[in-house]
Short mmCIF file of C-alpha atoms in Angstrom, two decimals:
data_model
loop_
_atom_site.label_atom_id
_atom_site.label_comp_id
_atom_site.label_asym_id
_atom_site.label_seq_id
_atom_site.Cartn_x
_atom_site.Cartn_y
_atom_site.Cartn_z
CA MET A 21 -2.61 -32.37 -28.54
CA LYS A 22 -5.02 -29.44 -28.52
CA LYS A 23 -5.32 -27.87 -25.09
CA ASN A 24 -8.64 -26.67 -23.78
CA TYR A 25 -8.90 -23.45 -21.83
CA LYS A 26 -11.43 -21.80 -19.55
CA ALA A 27 -11.84 -18.28 -18.22
CA SER A 28 -9.93 -17.72 -14.98
CA ARG A 29 -12.11 -17.41 -11.88
CA PHE A 30 -9.91 -14.46 -10.89
CA ASN A 31 -10.92 -12.26 -13.83
CA ALA A 32 -12.76 -8.95 -13.50
CA LEU A 33 -13.87 -6.86 -16.44
CA THR A 34 -15.45 -3.58 -17.37
CA ASN A 35 -15.85 -1.34 -20.40
CA THR A 36 -13.72 1.54 -21.60
CA GLU A 37 -15.36 4.84 -22.43
CA GLU A 38 -15.21 3.85 -26.12
CA ASP A 39 -17.12 0.63 -25.42
CA GLY A 40 -13.92 -1.40 -25.51
CA LEU A 41 -13.06 -3.94 -22.82
CA ILE A 42 -10.77 -3.77 -19.78
CA LEU A 43 -9.76 -7.13 -18.36
CA PHE A 44 -7.97 -7.73 -15.03
CA ASN A 45 -6.72 -10.90 -13.37
CA SER A 46 -5.94 -10.86 -9.66
CA TYR A 47 -3.72 -13.96 -9.76
CA THR A 48 -1.29 -12.51 -12.30
CA GLY A 49 -1.96 -8.81 -11.69
CA ALA A 50 -2.33 -8.37 -15.47
CA LEU A 51 -4.54 -5.69 -16.98
CA ALA A 52 -5.29 -5.43 -20.69
CA ASP A 53 -7.57 -3.38 -22.87
CA PHE A 54 -9.30 -4.38 -26.10
CA THR A 55 -11.03 -2.34 -28.76
CA LYS A 56 -14.74 -2.52 -29.39
CA GLU A 57 -13.94 -4.69 -32.44
CA GLU A 58 -11.79 -7.13 -30.42
CA LYS A 59 -14.31 -7.36 -27.59
CA GLU A 60 -16.52 -9.95 -29.25
CA GLU A 61 -13.57 -12.22 -29.96
CA VAL A 62 -12.33 -11.92 -26.35
CA MET A 63 -15.76 -12.63 -24.91
CA GLY A 64 -16.00 -15.66 -27.19
CA TYR A 65 -12.80 -17.11 -25.75
CA LEU A 66 -13.86 -16.33 -22.19
CA LYS A 67 -17.22 -18.02 -22.73
CA ASN A 68 -15.46 -20.95 -24.38
CA GLN A 69 -17.49 -20.74 -27.56
CA PRO A 70 -16.73 -23.61 -29.95
CA GLY A 71 -15.15 -23.03 -33.34
CA LEU A 72 -12.82 -20.19 -32.35
CA GLU A 73 -9.34 -20.75 -33.76
CA SER A 74 -6.15 -19.63 -32.11
CA SER A 75 -5.13 -16.01 -32.61
CA PRO A 76 -2.71 -13.44 -31.18
CA VAL A 77 -5.51 -12.25 -28.91
CA LYS A 78 -6.05 -15.76 -27.54
CA GLU A 79 -2.30 -16.19 -27.02
CA ALA A 80 -2.23 -12.95 -25.02
CA LEU A 81 -5.21 -14.07 -22.93
CA ILE A 82 -3.32 -17.25 -22.07
CA ASP A 83 0.03 -15.52 -21.46
CA HIS A 84 -1.48 -13.09 -18.98
CA GLY A 85 -3.65 -15.58 -17.15
CA PHE A 86 -7.12 -14.57 -18.35
CA LEU A 87 -7.51 -18.03 -19.86
CA VAL A 88 -6.23 -21.02 -17.91
CA LYS A 89 -5.94 -24.70 -18.72
CA GLU A 90 -9.19 -26.59 -18.33
CA SER A 91 -7.44 -28.82 -15.77
CA ALA A 92 -6.10 -25.96 -13.62
CA ASP A 93 -7.26 -26.01 -10.00
CA GLU A 94 -7.33 -22.29 -9.37
CA LYS A 95 -8.28 -22.53 -5.72
CA LYS A 96 -5.14 -24.60 -5.18
CA ARG A 97 -3.17 -21.94 -7.02
CA ALA A 98 -4.49 -19.31 -4.61
CA GLU A 99 -3.70 -21.54 -1.65
CA PHE A 100 -0.15 -22.04 -2.89
CA LEU A 101 0.26 -18.29 -3.39
CA HIS A 102 -0.85 -17.76 0.20
CA GLN A 103 1.69 -20.33 1.41
CA SER A 104 4.44 -18.53 -0.48
CA LEU A 105 4.13 -15.64 1.99
CA HIS A 106 5.89 -17.95 4.43
CA ARG A 107 9.06 -17.82 2.38
CA THR A 108 11.97 -16.94 4.63
CA ASP A 109 14.11 -15.14 2.07
CA MET A 110 12.22 -11.87 2.55
CA LEU A 111 12.18 -9.63 5.60
CA HIS A 112 10.11 -6.49 6.04
CA LEU A 113 10.87 -4.39 9.12
CA ILE A 114 8.76 -1.38 10.03
CA LEU A 115 11.00 0.71 12.25
CA MET A 116 10.14 3.51 14.65
CA PRO A 117 13.36 5.50 15.10
CA THR A 118 11.20 7.60 17.41
CA GLU A 119 7.63 7.47 18.62
CA ALA A 120 7.60 11.23 19.14
CA CYS A 121 6.12 13.62 16.59
CA ASN A 122 6.31 17.36 16.01
CA PHE A 123 2.71 17.35 14.72
CA ARG A 124 -0.55 16.95 16.60
CA CYS A 125 -3.00 16.07 13.83
CA THR A 126 -6.63 16.14 14.91
CA TYR A 127 -7.39 12.54 13.95
CA CYS A 128 -4.12 10.84 14.94
CA TYR A 129 -4.40 7.57 16.84
CA GLU A 130 -0.87 7.53 18.26
CA SER A 131 -0.08 8.43 21.87
CA PHE A 132 3.58 9.56 21.64
CA VAL A 133 4.51 8.06 25.00
CA ARG A 134 8.04 7.13 23.96
CA GLY A 135 10.77 9.12 22.25
CA LYS A 136 13.90 7.98 20.44
CA MET A 137 14.67 4.30 19.93
CA ASP A 138 16.79 3.12 22.87
CA GLU A 139 20.34 1.82 22.48
CA ASN A 140 19.46 -1.79 23.25
CA THR A 141 16.88 -1.78 20.49
CA VAL A 142 19.25 -0.10 18.02
CA SER A 143 21.80 -2.85 18.76
CA GLY A 144 19.04 -5.43 18.44
CA VAL A 145 17.93 -4.19 15.01
CA LYS A 146 21.50 -4.26 13.71
CA ALA A 147 22.12 -7.74 15.13
CA LEU A 148 18.81 -9.06 13.79
CA VAL A 149 19.63 -7.89 10.26
CA ARG A 150 23.20 -9.23 10.44
CA GLU A 151 21.87 -12.59 11.56
CA ARG A 152 19.06 -12.83 8.99
CA ILE A 153 20.91 -11.36 6.00
CA THR A 154 22.64 -14.64 5.12
CA THR A 155 19.31 -16.28 4.25
CA LEU A 156 17.65 -13.27 2.59
CA ASN A 157 17.13 -12.25 -1.01
CA THR A 158 15.12 -9.15 -0.14
CA LEU A 159 15.27 -6.73 2.78
CA HIS A 160 12.72 -3.93 2.88
CA ILE A 161 12.62 -1.25 5.57
CA SER A 162 9.65 1.03 6.24
CA TRP A 163 10.59 4.12 8.26
CA PHE A 164 7.67 4.93 10.48
CA GLY A 165 6.94 6.52 13.83
CA GLY A 166 6.23 9.05 15.27
CA GLU A 167 7.92 11.33 12.81
CA PRO A 168 11.00 9.39 11.67
CA LEU A 169 12.86 12.45 10.35
CA MET A 170 13.16 13.75 13.93
CA GLU A 171 15.87 11.08 14.27
CA LEU A 172 17.56 11.26 10.88
CA ASP A 173 21.00 10.56 12.38
CA LEU A 174 19.75 7.27 13.78
CA MET A 175 18.15 6.41 10.43
CA GLU A 176 21.54 7.01 8.77
CA GLU A 177 23.34 4.91 11.37
CA LEU A 178 20.99 1.96 10.82
CA THR A 179 20.90 2.37 7.04
CA SER A 180 24.67 2.18 6.77
CA VAL A 181 24.50 -1.26 8.41
CA PHE A 182 21.59 -2.38 6.19
CA GLN A 183 23.27 -1.19 2.99
CA GLU A 184 26.64 -2.70 3.87
CA GLU A 185 25.15 -6.07 4.84
CA ALA A 186 22.91 -6.14 1.77
CA ARG A 187 25.84 -5.32 -0.50
CA ASP A 188 28.10 -7.95 1.08
CA HIS A 189 25.44 -10.66 0.74
CA SER A 190 23.96 -9.64 -2.64
CA VAL A 191 20.60 -8.89 -1.04
CA SER A 192 18.13 -6.54 -2.72
CA TYR A 193 17.62 -3.59 -0.34
CA SER A 194 14.83 -1.01 -0.51
CA ALA A 195 13.09 1.39 1.84
CA ASP A 196 10.07 3.64 2.14
CA ILE A 197 9.10 6.37 4.57
CA SER A 198 5.88 7.74 6.03
CA THR A 199 6.68 11.32 7.01
CA ASN A 200 4.69 14.48 7.62
CA GLY A 201 7.13 16.19 5.25
CA TYR A 202 7.92 19.12 7.51
CA PHE A 203 11.64 18.29 7.79
CA LEU A 204 11.97 17.04 4.22
CA THR A 205 14.26 19.81 2.95
CA THR A 206 16.17 19.36 -0.29
CA GLU A 207 19.23 18.28 1.66
CA VAL A 208 17.29 15.71 3.69
CA PHE A 209 15.43 14.49 0.60
CA HIS A 210 18.64 13.75 -1.27
CA LYS A 211 20.16 12.17 1.80
CA LEU A 212 17.17 9.81 1.95
CA LEU A 213 17.57 8.94 -1.73
CA SER A 214 21.18 7.99 -1.01
CA MET A 215 19.81 5.80 1.80
CA ASP A 216 17.77 3.89 -0.82
CA VAL A 217 14.52 5.45 0.37
CA ARG A 218 12.65 5.79 -2.92
CA GLN A 219 9.03 5.59 -1.81
CA PHE A 220 7.51 8.44 0.18
CA MET A 221 4.09 8.91 1.77
CA ILE A 222 3.27 12.50 2.72
CA THR A 223 -0.13 13.79 3.78
CA ILE A 224 -1.73 17.03 2.57
CA ASP A 225 -5.31 17.40 3.76
CA GLY A 226 -6.40 20.43 1.77
CA VAL A 227 -5.30 23.86 0.66
CA GLU A 228 -3.39 25.89 3.22
CA ALA A 229 -6.25 27.04 5.48
CA VAL A 230 -7.86 23.58 5.49
CA HIS A 231 -4.66 21.60 6.02
CA ASP A 232 -3.40 23.87 8.80
CA LYS A 233 -6.60 23.34 10.80
CA ARG A 234 -6.11 19.56 10.74
CA ARG A 235 -2.37 18.94 10.67
CA PHE A 236 -0.54 21.40 12.88
CA LEU A 237 2.57 21.54 15.04
CA ILE A 238 2.54 20.93 18.79
CA GLY A 239 1.20 24.25 19.97
CA GLY A 240 -0.86 24.76 16.82
CA GLY A 241 1.72 26.19 14.38
CA LYS A 242 1.10 26.03 10.65
CA THR A 243 2.70 23.35 8.48
CA PHE A 244 1.31 23.60 4.95
CA SER A 245 3.70 26.12 3.42
CA GLU A 246 6.77 24.35 4.79
CA ILE A 247 5.66 20.97 3.40
CA MET A 248 4.71 22.42 0.03
CA GLU A 249 8.06 24.19 -0.33
CA ASN A 250 9.73 20.85 0.36
CA LEU A 251 7.58 19.02 -2.20
CA LYS A 252 8.21 21.66 -4.86
CA ALA A 253 11.95 21.38 -4.21
CA ALA A 254 11.73 17.59 -4.54
CA LYS A 255 10.08 18.07 -7.92
CA GLU A 256 13.16 19.96 -9.10
CA SER A 257 15.28 16.86 -8.51
CA THR A 258 16.28 14.84 -11.56
CA GLU A 259 16.32 11.65 -9.49
CA ASN A 260 13.73 8.93 -9.73
CA PHE A 261 11.39 8.38 -6.78
CA ASP A 262 7.78 7.53 -6.01
CA LEU A 263 5.97 10.00 -3.77
CA SER A 264 2.36 9.50 -2.73
CA ILE A 265 0.49 12.60 -1.61
CA ARG A 266 -2.11 11.20 0.75
CA VAL A 267 -5.30 13.14 1.38
CA ASN A 268 -7.19 12.00 4.47
CA PHE A 269 -10.78 13.17 4.24
CA ASP A 270 -13.82 13.37 6.50
CA GLU A 271 -16.94 15.55 6.51
CA ASP A 272 -14.85 18.58 7.53
CA ASN A 273 -12.62 18.76 4.45
CA LEU A 274 -14.74 16.75 2.01
CA LYS A 275 -15.93 19.79 0.11
CA GLU A 276 -12.46 21.32 -0.07
CA THR A 277 -10.74 18.52 -1.96
CA GLU A 278 -11.67 19.91 -5.37
CA GLU A 279 -9.79 23.09 -4.52
CA LEU A 280 -6.82 21.02 -3.37
CA THR A 281 -6.80 19.05 -6.62
CA GLN A 282 -6.72 22.31 -8.58
CA TYR A 283 -3.80 23.50 -6.43
CA LEU A 284 -1.83 20.25 -6.75
CA LYS A 285 -2.44 20.19 -10.49
CA GLU A 286 -0.52 23.46 -10.81
CA GLN A 287 2.45 21.89 -9.02
CA PHE A 288 2.59 18.24 -10.00
CA ALA A 289 0.38 17.42 -13.01
CA GLY A 290 2.24 15.36 -15.57
CA ASP A 291 5.03 14.26 -13.21
CA PRO A 292 4.60 10.51 -12.67
CA ARG A 293 6.86 10.61 -9.60
CA PHE A 294 4.01 12.28 -7.69
CA GLY A 295 0.79 10.31 -7.22
CA ILE A 296 -2.33 11.15 -5.25
CA LEU A 297 -4.10 8.88 -2.78
CA PHE A 298 -7.46 9.71 -1.18
CA ARG A 299 -8.37 7.81 1.99
CA PRO A 300 -11.20 8.27 4.50
CA VAL A 301 -10.32 9.06 8.11
CA GLY A 302 -11.43 6.38 10.58
CA ARG A 303 -11.79 6.20 14.34
CA TRP A 304 -8.63 4.22 14.96
CA GLY A 305 -8.15 4.68 18.69
CA GLY A 306 -6.93 8.27 19.07
CA GLU A 307 -7.92 10.48 21.98
CA HIS A 308 -10.07 12.71 19.75
CA ASP A 309 -11.85 9.85 18.01
CA GLU A 310 -15.34 10.86 19.07
CA ASP A 311 -14.82 14.36 17.67
CA ILE A 312 -13.90 13.18 14.16
CA PRO A 313 -16.74 13.85 11.71
CA ILE A 314 -16.11 10.64 9.80
CA CYS A 315 -17.87 9.96 6.52
CA SER A 316 -20.37 7.14 6.25
CA HIS A 317 -19.00 3.98 4.69
CA ILE A 318 -20.99 4.64 1.51
CA THR A 319 -19.83 8.25 1.20
CA ALA A 320 -16.21 7.29 1.88
CA ASN A 321 -16.20 4.63 -0.83
CA GLU A 322 -17.89 6.85 -3.36
CA LYS A 323 -15.77 9.94 -2.70
CA MET A 324 -12.45 8.08 -2.60
CA TRP A 325 -12.78 7.15 -6.27
CA GLN A 326 -14.66 10.25 -7.39
CA PHE A 327 -11.81 12.42 -6.08
CA THR A 328 -9.28 10.13 -7.74
CA GLU A 329 -11.04 10.41 -11.08
CA ASN A 330 -11.17 14.20 -10.82
CA ALA A 331 -7.43 14.23 -10.15
CA ILE A 332 -6.66 11.99 -13.13
CA ASP A 333 -8.84 14.19 -15.34
CA GLU A 334 -6.59 17.07 -14.27
CA LYS A 335 -3.51 15.04 -15.34
CA LEU A 336 -2.46 14.28 -11.78
CA HIS A 337 -1.22 10.72 -11.50
CA MET A 338 -2.87 8.20 -9.22
CA SER A 339 -0.66 6.88 -6.42
CA SER A 340 1.30 3.77 -7.35
CA MET A 341 -0.06 2.28 -4.12
CA ILE A 342 -3.30 1.47 -5.96
CA GLY A 343 -1.53 -0.52 -8.65
CA GLY A 344 0.55 -2.23 -5.97
CA ILE A 345 -2.54 -3.22 -4.05
CA MET A 346 -3.87 -5.00 -7.14
CA ASN A 347 -0.83 -7.26 -7.51
CA PRO A 348 -0.93 -10.87 -6.34
CA ALA A 349 -0.74 -10.67 -2.51
CA GLY A 350 -0.56 -6.88 -2.91
CA SER A 351 -3.58 -6.25 -0.69
CA VAL A 352 -2.30 -8.42 2.15
CA CYS A 353 -1.43 -6.25 5.14
CA TYR A 354 2.04 -6.60 6.67
CA ALA A 355 0.22 -7.53 9.88
CA ALA A 356 -0.78 -10.80 8.21
CA LYS A 357 2.62 -11.58 6.70
CA PRO A 358 4.81 -13.96 8.69
CA ASN A 359 8.03 -12.16 7.78
CA ALA A 360 7.04 -8.61 8.66
CA PHE A 361 7.51 -6.99 12.07
CA VAL A 362 6.95 -3.56 13.53
CA ILE A 363 9.73 -2.61 15.96
CA GLY A 364 8.87 0.05 18.52
CA ALA A 365 11.36 2.46 20.07
CA ASN A 366 11.67 0.26 23.17
CA GLY A 367 12.10 -3.03 21.29
CA GLN A 368 8.43 -3.96 21.54
CA LEU A 369 7.46 -6.10 18.56
CA TYR A 370 4.07 -5.51 16.95
CA LYS A 371 2.25 -6.80 13.90
CA CYS A 372 -0.16 -3.91 13.36
CA THR A 373 0.80 -0.23 13.21
CA THR A 374 -2.53 1.05 14.50
CA ALA A 375 -3.49 -1.22 17.42
CA LEU A 376 -0.38 -0.25 19.37
CA ASP A 377 -2.02 -0.61 22.79
CA ALA A 378 -3.78 -3.93 22.16
CA ASP A 379 -2.33 -6.87 24.09
CA VAL A 380 -2.70 -9.27 21.15
CA ASN A 381 -0.54 -6.89 19.13
CA HIS A 382 2.35 -7.13 21.61
CA VAL A 383 3.76 -10.18 19.89
CA GLY A 384 7.22 -10.12 21.43
CA THR A 385 10.36 -8.21 22.25
CA LEU A 386 13.62 -7.65 20.42
CA ASN A 387 16.73 -8.26 22.50
CA ALA A 388 20.01 -6.38 22.16
CA ASP A 389 21.65 -9.48 20.64
CA GLY A 390 19.08 -9.53 17.83
CA THR A 391 17.08 -12.47 19.13
CA MET A 392 13.31 -12.16 19.32
CA ASP A 393 11.23 -13.43 22.21
CA LEU A 394 7.98 -14.16 20.43
CA ASP A 395 4.54 -15.15 21.67
CA TYR A 396 3.68 -17.52 18.86
CA ASP A 397 0.01 -17.79 19.82
CA LYS A 398 -0.41 -14.04 19.32
CA LEU A 399 1.65 -14.11 16.14
CA ILE A 400 -0.42 -16.98 14.75
CA SER A 401 -3.65 -15.09 15.38
CA TRP A 402 -2.46 -12.34 13.00
CA VAL A 403 -1.23 -14.56 10.19
CA THR A 404 -3.95 -17.22 10.05
CA SER A 405 -7.16 -15.23 10.32
CA GLY A 406 -7.80 -14.59 6.63
CA GLU A 407 -9.33 -16.73 3.92
CA GLU A 408 -8.50 -19.96 5.77
CA THR A 409 -11.83 -19.98 7.57
CA ASP A 410 -13.90 -17.76 5.29
CA ALA A 411 -15.69 -19.50 2.43
CA ALA A 412 -16.71 -16.21 0.82
CA CYS A 413 -13.06 -15.16 0.62
CA GLN A 414 -12.10 -18.54 -0.81
CA ASN A 415 -14.60 -18.07 -3.64
CA CYS A 416 -13.84 -14.41 -4.32
CA PHE A 417 -12.37 -13.20 -7.64
CA TYR A 418 -10.01 -10.96 -5.66
CA ARG A 419 -8.72 -13.74 -3.40
CA PRO A 420 -5.12 -13.90 -4.74
CA ALA A 421 -4.64 -10.18 -4.11
CA CYS A 422 -5.94 -9.97 -0.55
CA GLN A 423 -6.35 -13.51 0.80
CA GLY A 424 -8.95 -12.21 3.24
CA ASN A 425 -6.13 -10.38 4.98
CA HIS A 426 -6.44 -6.76 3.95
CA CYS A 427 -6.89 -5.79 7.61
CA PRO A 428 -6.80 -8.63 10.14
CA TRP A 429 -7.41 -6.18 12.99
CA TYR A 430 -10.68 -4.95 11.46
CA ARG A 431 -11.84 -8.55 11.07
CA ALA A 432 -10.84 -9.39 14.66
CA LEU A 433 -12.65 -6.38 16.11
CA THR A 434 -15.82 -6.35 14.04
CA GLY A 435 -16.17 -9.90 12.75
CA ASP A 436 -16.75 -8.35 9.34
CA ARG A 437 -14.83 -9.14 6.19
CA PRO A 438 -12.16 -6.44 5.65
CA CYS A 439 -12.68 -6.18 1.88
CA PRO A 440 -10.50 -3.54 0.24
CA SER A 441 -12.29 -0.65 -1.42
CA GLU A 442 -10.48 -1.58 -4.64
CA LYS A 443 -12.35 -4.88 -4.67
CA ASN A 444 -15.71 -3.42 -3.72
CA ASN A 445 -15.40 -0.85 -6.50
CA ILE A 446 -13.46 -2.97 -8.96
CA LYS A 447 -15.15 -1.77 -12.16
CA LYS A 448 -14.62 1.86 -11.23
CA VAL A 449 -11.03 1.23 -10.14
CA LEU A 450 -10.15 -0.69 -13.31
CA LYS A 451 -11.36 2.27 -15.36
CA LEU A 452 -9.17 4.58 -13.27
CA VAL A 453 -6.06 2.40 -13.55
CA TRP A 454 -6.68 2.28 -17.29
CA LYS A 455 -7.24 6.04 -17.53
CA ASN A 456 -4.15 6.67 -15.43
CA SER A 457 -2.09 4.53 -17.81
CA LEU A 458 -2.98 6.91 -20.65
CA LEU A 459 -1.47 9.95 -18.88
CA MET B 8 -5.22 -4.85 -27.68
CA ARG B 9 -2.85 -3.24 -25.21
CA ILE B 10 -1.26 -4.86 -22.18
CA VAL B 11 -1.57 -2.09 -19.59
CA ARG B 12 0.06 -4.22 -16.88
CA PRO B 13 1.81 -7.48 -17.74
CA ALA B 14 1.37 -10.63 -15.69
CA VAL B 15 3.81 -10.95 -12.81
CA SER B 16 5.02 -14.25 -11.49
CA PRO B 17 2.77 -15.17 -8.57
CA ASN B 18 5.91 -15.97 -6.65
CA LYS B 19 7.12 -12.39 -6.95
CA ASN B 20 4.97 -7.84 -2.93
CA SER B 21 7.64 -6.95 -0.39
CA GLY B 22 5.51 -4.51 1.53
CA ARG B 23 4.74 -0.85 1.97
CA ILE B 24 2.79 1.02 4.55
CA LEU B 25 -0.84 1.57 3.75
CA LYS B 26 -2.87 1.61 6.91
CA ALA B 27 -5.75 -0.17 5.29
CA ALA B 28 -8.56 -0.52 7.81
CA PRO B 29 -11.80 -0.29 5.84
CA GLY B 30 -13.67 1.30 8.75
CA ASN B 31 -13.52 2.20 12.42
CA LEU B 32 -11.28 0.24 14.76
CA LYS B 33 -13.09 0.34 18.04
#
């Protein structure tokens, strides 16, 4: 029997520079390009024009989800995808081996009231993983803080337990780290690789003079040259890794980013292990919030992608985070995922890594025996505040990627929809992902 | 035609840190 197909409601499309077509589907994460000559045929299938016979192009459109069966209920598909986040065979722990930091960045929202993770909590983390590992397929650890590398010994101690348990139970283990990069010497870098840390996020806010005015040591000491030496040494490694260089921008360093791109190009252009990520600084609860010259929402959105395009034009790769965000459920924040927890240095359990002082974010405590005392009402408020009650999200082409849950805290505070910039600028971003794929 | 990114099974992201607030948090 001949099957009838329709265009997926989760498609987005734009043109290439040669007047070809770029097609994206947020339910499958697929992205394809078509020549100017193929475009008419593709648009014919998407508009369900009669008389079009099957072809390799049509088969590809079906295989990658751009065309779906006439009978498919795509809203139900999105609902089912959302439910799959409740699977219990995945665990994502965001660990703070310390809440202290050797930096005092001007726009930081953290308060550094606690130091190294206490012994009860260390025991609790180990016991929690040992207890959960038997039902897991995937364990992912995010090393966070504070500056996690201030407690590298503790990271090693915990990792040896994670790796051993994962190996014994055939669980896929992976880890990432957010670090200021100051302590990331060659020796430390390779130690982290052996600890299965393959994804790195390191912030550089401008060329030396600009960066050192924004991201300095306690007491004001410079940090740029140390970090750059470490990054250059990492580049010499033959190992595979994925390092995002994050550039946080506001009105103070906005005009300096072009100079930074030129500098980074000299170091990292053409090496796909290094990707660049531009993000606007926000007032996220730090003590210097009122002093931050934040960009307007419009400027931030425009500049984020303009800077990215400039970088790609200079053969710098775009951070893999962008591609990850555009996967199914890829834009859902860990704060909205039932199987993700932030564990503070004192065993405090959080959902969100920014609202650390908010009562609703204190969702429980981790005991030394690995049990969690959870306040389910607080937990529920984080994981059920997305598309469930938002008709606009339910009808959105980007729904499978973000589920209305890109930032549940922003929605809770402002009442506004926390749409990701990738969605708001989808045509621009598709062009950039496409351009980046040609590097 | 070029498949830049293939379809992934919808049942397959394990999580990374991207503090993603699209604006001020206060």
